[in-house]
């Protein structure tokens, strides 16, 4: 399962969702707070489902969202929107790079 990667625009620390409430089946209101105590920025956010990228295998006839355009669906598959490699994969990649640079390079 993935998690939201919300970043404070002021200090660049992670934001945490303090609480949230469902307003509609497609809309959730969240209250976020910066995890850096000295910053303490807090904000209200809205998470909204706006377009269907692919149809459900178990459709509910009461659920209606507009189908995303081909351009939007294609953009959702671009590497920048996919899950980034985990810390082990990044560390392994870093080790390979460092070995290529020589024994004195960290």
Short mmCIF file of N, CA and C in Angstrom, two decimals:
data_model
loop_
_atom_site.label_atom_id
_atom_site.label_comp_id
_atom_site.label_asym_id
_atom_site.label_seq_id
_atom_site.Cartn_x
_atom_site.Cartn_y
_atom_site.Cartn_z
N UNK A 1 0.84 -1.17 0.00
CA UNK A 1 0.00 0.00 0.00
C UNK A 1 0.89 1.24 0.00
N UNK A 2 0.51 2.23 -0.73
CA UNK A 2 1.29 3.46 -0.77
C UNK A 2 0.73 4.46 0.24
N UNK A 3 1.54 5.45 0.56
CA UNK A 3 1.11 6.51 1.45
C UNK A 3 1.29 7.85 0.75
N UNK A 4 0.55 8.84 1.19
CA UNK A 4 0.71 10.17 0.63
C UNK A 4 2.08 10.70 1.01
N UNK A 5 2.75 11.31 0.08
CA UNK A 5 4.03 11.96 0.35
C UNK A 5 3.79 13.46 0.34
N UNK A 6 3.28 13.97 1.44
CA UNK A 6 2.95 15.38 1.54
C UNK A 6 4.12 16.11 2.20
N UNK A 7 4.55 17.20 1.59
CA UNK A 7 5.71 17.94 2.05
C UNK A 7 5.31 19.37 2.40
N UNK A 8 5.81 19.86 3.52
CA UNK A 8 5.56 21.24 3.93
C UNK A 8 6.27 22.17 2.95
N UNK A 9 5.57 23.11 2.35
CA UNK A 9 6.21 24.01 1.40
C UNK A 9 7.16 25.01 2.07
N UNK A 10 7.09 25.14 3.38
CA UNK A 10 7.94 26.09 4.09
C UNK A 10 9.29 25.48 4.47
N UNK A 11 9.27 24.34 5.18
CA UNK A 11 10.53 23.77 5.67
C UNK A 11 10.91 22.47 4.97
N UNK A 12 10.06 21.98 4.07
CA UNK A 12 10.30 20.78 3.26
C UNK A 12 10.26 19.48 4.08
N UNK A 13 9.72 19.53 5.29
CA UNK A 13 9.55 18.32 6.10
C UNK A 13 8.26 17.62 5.70
N UNK A 14 8.10 16.40 6.19
CA UNK A 14 6.87 15.66 5.92
C UNK A 14 5.70 16.27 6.67
N UNK A 15 4.54 16.16 6.05
CA UNK A 15 3.29 16.58 6.69
C UNK A 15 2.58 15.33 7.19
N UNK A 16 1.84 15.46 8.27
CA UNK A 16 1.04 14.34 8.77
C UNK A 16 -0.42 14.74 8.73
N UNK A 17 -1.26 13.77 8.42
CA UNK A 17 -2.70 14.00 8.45
C UNK A 17 -3.15 13.83 9.89
N UNK A 18 -3.59 14.91 10.52
CA UNK A 18 -4.02 14.88 11.92
C UNK A 18 -5.42 14.26 12.04
N UNK A 19 -6.30 14.64 11.13
CA UNK A 19 -7.65 14.10 11.12
C UNK A 19 -8.24 14.31 9.73
N UNK A 20 -9.27 13.56 9.43
CA UNK A 20 -9.96 13.76 8.15
C UNK A 20 -11.41 13.37 8.31
N UNK A 21 -12.21 13.85 7.39
CA UNK A 21 -13.64 13.55 7.42
C UNK A 21 -14.15 13.37 6.00
N UNK A 22 -15.01 12.38 5.83
CA UNK A 22 -15.61 12.16 4.53
C UNK A 22 -16.78 13.11 4.33
N UNK A 23 -16.77 13.84 3.23
CA UNK A 23 -17.86 14.75 2.91
C UNK A 23 -18.78 14.14 1.86
N UNK A 24 -18.23 13.28 1.05
CA UNK A 24 -18.94 12.67 -0.06
C UNK A 24 -18.15 11.42 -0.42
N UNK A 25 -18.75 10.51 -1.15
CA UNK A 25 -18.04 9.29 -1.54
C UNK A 25 -16.76 9.61 -2.33
N UNK A 26 -16.73 10.75 -3.01
CA UNK A 26 -15.56 11.13 -3.81
C UNK A 26 -14.73 12.24 -3.17
N UNK A 27 -15.09 12.71 -1.97
CA UNK A 27 -14.40 13.85 -1.37
C UNK A 27 -14.09 13.61 0.10
N UNK A 28 -12.83 13.84 0.46
CA UNK A 28 -12.40 13.74 1.85
C UNK A 28 -11.67 15.03 2.22
N UNK A 29 -12.03 15.62 3.35
CA UNK A 29 -11.37 16.82 3.86
C UNK A 29 -10.35 16.35 4.90
N UNK A 30 -9.12 16.84 4.80
CA UNK A 30 -8.07 16.45 5.74
C UNK A 30 -7.44 17.69 6.35
N UNK A 31 -7.02 17.54 7.59
CA UNK A 31 -6.31 18.61 8.30
C UNK A 31 -4.90 18.10 8.54
N UNK A 32 -3.92 18.83 7.99
CA UNK A 32 -2.54 18.39 8.03
C UNK A 32 -1.69 19.31 8.89
N UNK A 33 -0.59 18.75 9.39
CA UNK A 33 0.34 19.52 10.20
C UNK A 33 1.76 19.12 9.86
N UNK A 34 2.66 20.10 9.79
CA UNK A 34 4.07 19.84 9.54
C UNK A 34 4.64 19.05 10.72
N UNK A 35 5.51 18.09 10.44
CA UNK A 35 6.10 17.28 11.51
C UNK A 35 7.26 17.98 12.21
N UNK A 36 7.73 19.10 11.67
CA UNK A 36 8.79 19.86 12.33
C UNK A 36 8.14 20.81 13.32
N UNK A 37 8.38 20.57 14.60
CA UNK A 37 7.73 21.34 15.65
C UNK A 37 8.00 22.84 15.54
N UNK A 38 9.22 23.21 15.19
CA UNK A 38 9.57 24.63 15.07
C UNK A 38 8.78 25.31 13.95
N UNK A 39 8.43 24.56 12.91
CA UNK A 39 7.65 25.12 11.80
C UNK A 39 6.17 25.17 12.19
N UNK A 40 5.60 23.99 12.47
CA UNK A 40 4.23 23.92 12.95
C UNK A 40 3.13 24.34 11.99
N UNK A 41 3.46 24.50 10.71
CA UNK A 41 2.45 24.93 9.74
C UNK A 41 1.33 23.91 9.68
N UNK A 42 0.09 24.37 9.63
CA UNK A 42 -1.05 23.47 9.49
C UNK A 42 -1.95 24.00 8.38
N UNK A 43 -2.71 23.08 7.79
CA UNK A 43 -3.48 23.43 6.61
C UNK A 43 -4.67 22.47 6.46
N UNK A 44 -5.68 22.94 5.79
CA UNK A 44 -6.83 22.11 5.41
C UNK A 44 -6.63 21.71 3.96
N UNK A 45 -6.88 20.45 3.65
CA UNK A 45 -6.71 19.96 2.28
C UNK A 45 -7.94 19.16 1.86
N UNK A 46 -8.15 19.07 0.57
CA UNK A 46 -9.24 18.29 0.02
C UNK A 46 -8.68 17.23 -0.92
N UNK A 47 -9.08 16.00 -0.71
CA UNK A 47 -8.70 14.90 -1.59
C UNK A 47 -9.96 14.47 -2.34
N UNK A 48 -9.92 14.67 -3.64
CA UNK A 48 -11.11 14.44 -4.45
C UNK A 48 -10.82 13.47 -5.59
N UNK A 49 -11.69 12.50 -5.77
CA UNK A 49 -11.63 11.62 -6.93
C UNK A 49 -12.37 12.34 -8.05
N UNK A 50 -11.68 12.59 -9.17
CA UNK A 50 -12.28 13.41 -10.22
C UNK A 50 -12.56 12.68 -11.52
N UNK A 51 -11.74 11.69 -11.88
CA UNK A 51 -11.89 11.01 -13.16
C UNK A 51 -11.54 9.53 -13.03
N UNK A 52 -12.24 8.72 -13.75
CA UNK A 52 -11.97 7.28 -13.78
C UNK A 52 -10.86 7.00 -14.78
N UNK A 53 -9.80 6.32 -14.32
CA UNK A 53 -8.70 5.96 -15.21
C UNK A 53 -8.94 4.61 -15.86
N UNK A 54 -9.50 3.67 -15.09
CA UNK A 54 -9.85 2.36 -15.65
C UNK A 54 -11.12 1.89 -14.95
N UNK A 55 -11.96 1.15 -15.65
CA UNK A 55 -13.24 0.73 -15.06
C UNK A 55 -13.05 -0.32 -13.97
N UNK A 56 -13.99 -0.35 -13.04
CA UNK A 56 -13.97 -1.34 -11.97
C UNK A 56 -14.38 -2.71 -12.50
N UNK A 57 -13.82 -3.74 -11.92
CA UNK A 57 -14.25 -5.10 -12.24
C UNK A 57 -15.53 -5.46 -11.50
N UNK A 58 -15.92 -4.63 -10.54
CA UNK A 58 -17.14 -4.84 -9.75
C UNK A 58 -17.92 -3.52 -9.69
N UNK A 59 -18.38 -3.01 -10.81
CA UNK A 59 -18.98 -1.68 -10.84
C UNK A 59 -20.27 -1.56 -10.02
N UNK A 60 -20.40 -0.42 -9.36
CA UNK A 60 -21.62 -0.06 -8.65
C UNK A 60 -22.37 0.88 -9.59
N UNK A 61 -23.60 0.56 -9.97
CA UNK A 61 -24.34 1.39 -10.92
C UNK A 61 -24.60 2.82 -10.42
N UNK A 62 -24.44 3.06 -9.12
CA UNK A 62 -24.67 4.40 -8.58
C UNK A 62 -23.41 5.27 -8.62
N UNK A 63 -22.28 4.69 -8.99
CA UNK A 63 -21.02 5.44 -9.03
C UNK A 63 -20.81 5.98 -10.44
N UNK A 64 -20.72 7.30 -10.53
CA UNK A 64 -20.53 7.94 -11.83
C UNK A 64 -19.43 8.98 -11.74
N UNK A 65 -18.34 8.74 -12.42
CA UNK A 65 -17.27 9.72 -12.58
C UNK A 65 -16.97 9.82 -14.07
N UNK A 66 -16.59 10.97 -14.55
CA UNK A 66 -16.23 11.06 -15.97
C UNK A 66 -14.97 10.24 -16.26
N UNK A 67 -14.95 9.63 -17.41
CA UNK A 67 -13.78 8.86 -17.84
C UNK A 67 -12.67 9.84 -18.20
N UNK A 68 -11.47 9.58 -17.71
CA UNK A 68 -10.32 10.44 -18.03
C UNK A 68 -9.99 10.32 -19.51
N UNK A 69 -9.49 11.40 -20.07
CA UNK A 69 -9.09 11.38 -21.48
C UNK A 69 -7.90 10.45 -21.65
N UNK A 70 -7.65 10.05 -22.88
CA UNK A 70 -6.50 9.20 -23.17
C UNK A 70 -5.20 9.84 -22.74
N UNK A 71 -5.11 11.14 -22.87
CA UNK A 71 -3.90 11.87 -22.48
C UNK A 71 -3.67 11.77 -20.96
N UNK A 72 -4.73 11.90 -20.18
CA UNK A 72 -4.62 11.80 -18.73
C UNK A 72 -4.26 10.38 -18.32
N UNK A 73 -4.90 9.38 -18.95
CA UNK A 73 -4.60 7.98 -18.62
C UNK A 73 -3.15 7.65 -18.96
N UNK A 74 -2.67 8.16 -20.08
CA UNK A 74 -1.28 7.92 -20.48
C UNK A 74 -0.32 8.58 -19.49
N UNK A 75 -0.63 9.79 -19.06
CA UNK A 75 0.22 10.50 -18.11
C UNK A 75 0.32 9.75 -16.78
N UNK A 76 -0.76 9.06 -16.39
CA UNK A 76 -0.76 8.29 -15.13
C UNK A 76 0.22 7.13 -15.19
N UNK A 77 0.59 6.70 -16.38
CA UNK A 77 1.52 5.58 -16.54
C UNK A 77 2.97 6.03 -16.66
N UNK A 78 3.21 7.33 -16.74
CA UNK A 78 4.58 7.83 -16.89
C UNK A 78 5.39 7.54 -15.64
N UNK A 79 6.69 7.30 -15.79
CA UNK A 79 7.54 6.92 -14.66
C UNK A 79 7.50 7.88 -13.48
N UNK A 80 7.37 9.16 -13.72
CA UNK A 80 7.35 10.12 -12.62
C UNK A 80 6.17 9.95 -11.68
N UNK A 81 5.10 9.32 -12.14
CA UNK A 81 3.92 9.13 -11.30
C UNK A 81 3.87 7.75 -10.67
N UNK A 82 4.78 6.86 -11.09
CA UNK A 82 4.80 5.53 -10.51
C UNK A 82 5.56 5.56 -9.20
N UNK A 83 5.37 4.52 -8.40
CA UNK A 83 6.03 4.43 -7.11
C UNK A 83 7.54 4.42 -7.29
N UNK A 84 8.23 5.22 -6.50
CA UNK A 84 9.68 5.25 -6.58
C UNK A 84 10.25 4.00 -5.93
N UNK A 85 11.49 3.60 -6.31
CA UNK A 85 12.08 2.41 -5.72
C UNK A 85 12.29 2.61 -4.23
N UNK A 86 12.20 1.53 -3.48
CA UNK A 86 12.38 1.58 -2.04
C UNK A 86 13.81 1.89 -1.65
N UNK A 87 14.07 2.09 -0.34
CA UNK A 87 15.40 2.46 0.11
C UNK A 87 16.46 1.42 -0.22
N UNK A 88 16.09 0.14 -0.19
CA UNK A 88 17.07 -0.90 -0.53
C UNK A 88 17.52 -0.79 -1.97
N UNK A 89 16.55 -0.56 -2.87
CA UNK A 89 16.90 -0.44 -4.29
C UNK A 89 17.76 0.79 -4.53
N UNK A 90 17.44 1.90 -3.85
CA UNK A 90 18.25 3.11 -4.00
C UNK A 90 19.65 2.89 -3.44
N UNK A 91 19.75 2.21 -2.27
CA UNK A 91 21.04 1.95 -1.66
C UNK A 91 21.88 1.05 -2.55
N UNK A 92 21.28 0.00 -3.11
CA UNK A 92 22.00 -0.92 -4.00
C UNK A 92 22.50 -0.17 -5.22
N UNK A 93 21.69 0.71 -5.76
CA UNK A 93 22.10 1.51 -6.91
C UNK A 93 23.26 2.42 -6.54
N UNK A 94 23.20 3.00 -5.35
CA UNK A 94 24.26 3.88 -4.88
C UNK A 94 25.56 3.12 -4.70
N UNK A 95 25.48 1.89 -4.17
CA UNK A 95 26.68 1.07 -3.98
C UNK A 95 27.32 0.75 -5.31
N UNK A 96 26.51 0.39 -6.31
CA UNK A 96 27.05 0.10 -7.64
C UNK A 96 27.75 1.33 -8.21
N UNK A 97 27.14 2.50 -8.05
CA UNK A 97 27.74 3.73 -8.55
C UNK A 97 29.06 4.01 -7.84
N UNK A 98 29.10 3.85 -6.52
CA UNK A 98 30.31 4.12 -5.76
C UNK A 98 31.43 3.16 -6.14
N UNK A 99 31.12 1.89 -6.38
CA UNK A 99 32.14 0.92 -6.79
C UNK A 99 32.73 1.31 -8.13
N UNK A 100 31.89 1.84 -9.00
CA UNK A 100 32.38 2.23 -10.33
C UNK A 100 33.33 3.41 -10.23
N UNK A 101 33.18 4.23 -9.19
CA UNK A 101 34.03 5.40 -9.04
C UNK A 101 35.39 5.06 -8.45
N UNK A 102 35.48 3.94 -7.78
CA UNK A 102 36.77 3.53 -7.20
C UNK A 102 36.68 3.36 -5.70
N UNK A 103 37.71 2.73 -5.08
CA UNK A 103 37.65 2.40 -3.66
C UNK A 103 37.68 3.61 -2.73
N UNK A 104 38.17 4.74 -3.16
CA UNK A 104 38.26 5.91 -2.28
C UNK A 104 37.06 6.83 -2.37
N UNK A 105 36.06 6.46 -3.15
CA UNK A 105 34.87 7.29 -3.31
C UNK A 105 33.72 6.72 -2.50
N UNK A 106 33.11 7.53 -1.71
CA UNK A 106 31.99 7.06 -0.89
C UNK A 106 30.68 7.47 -1.51
#
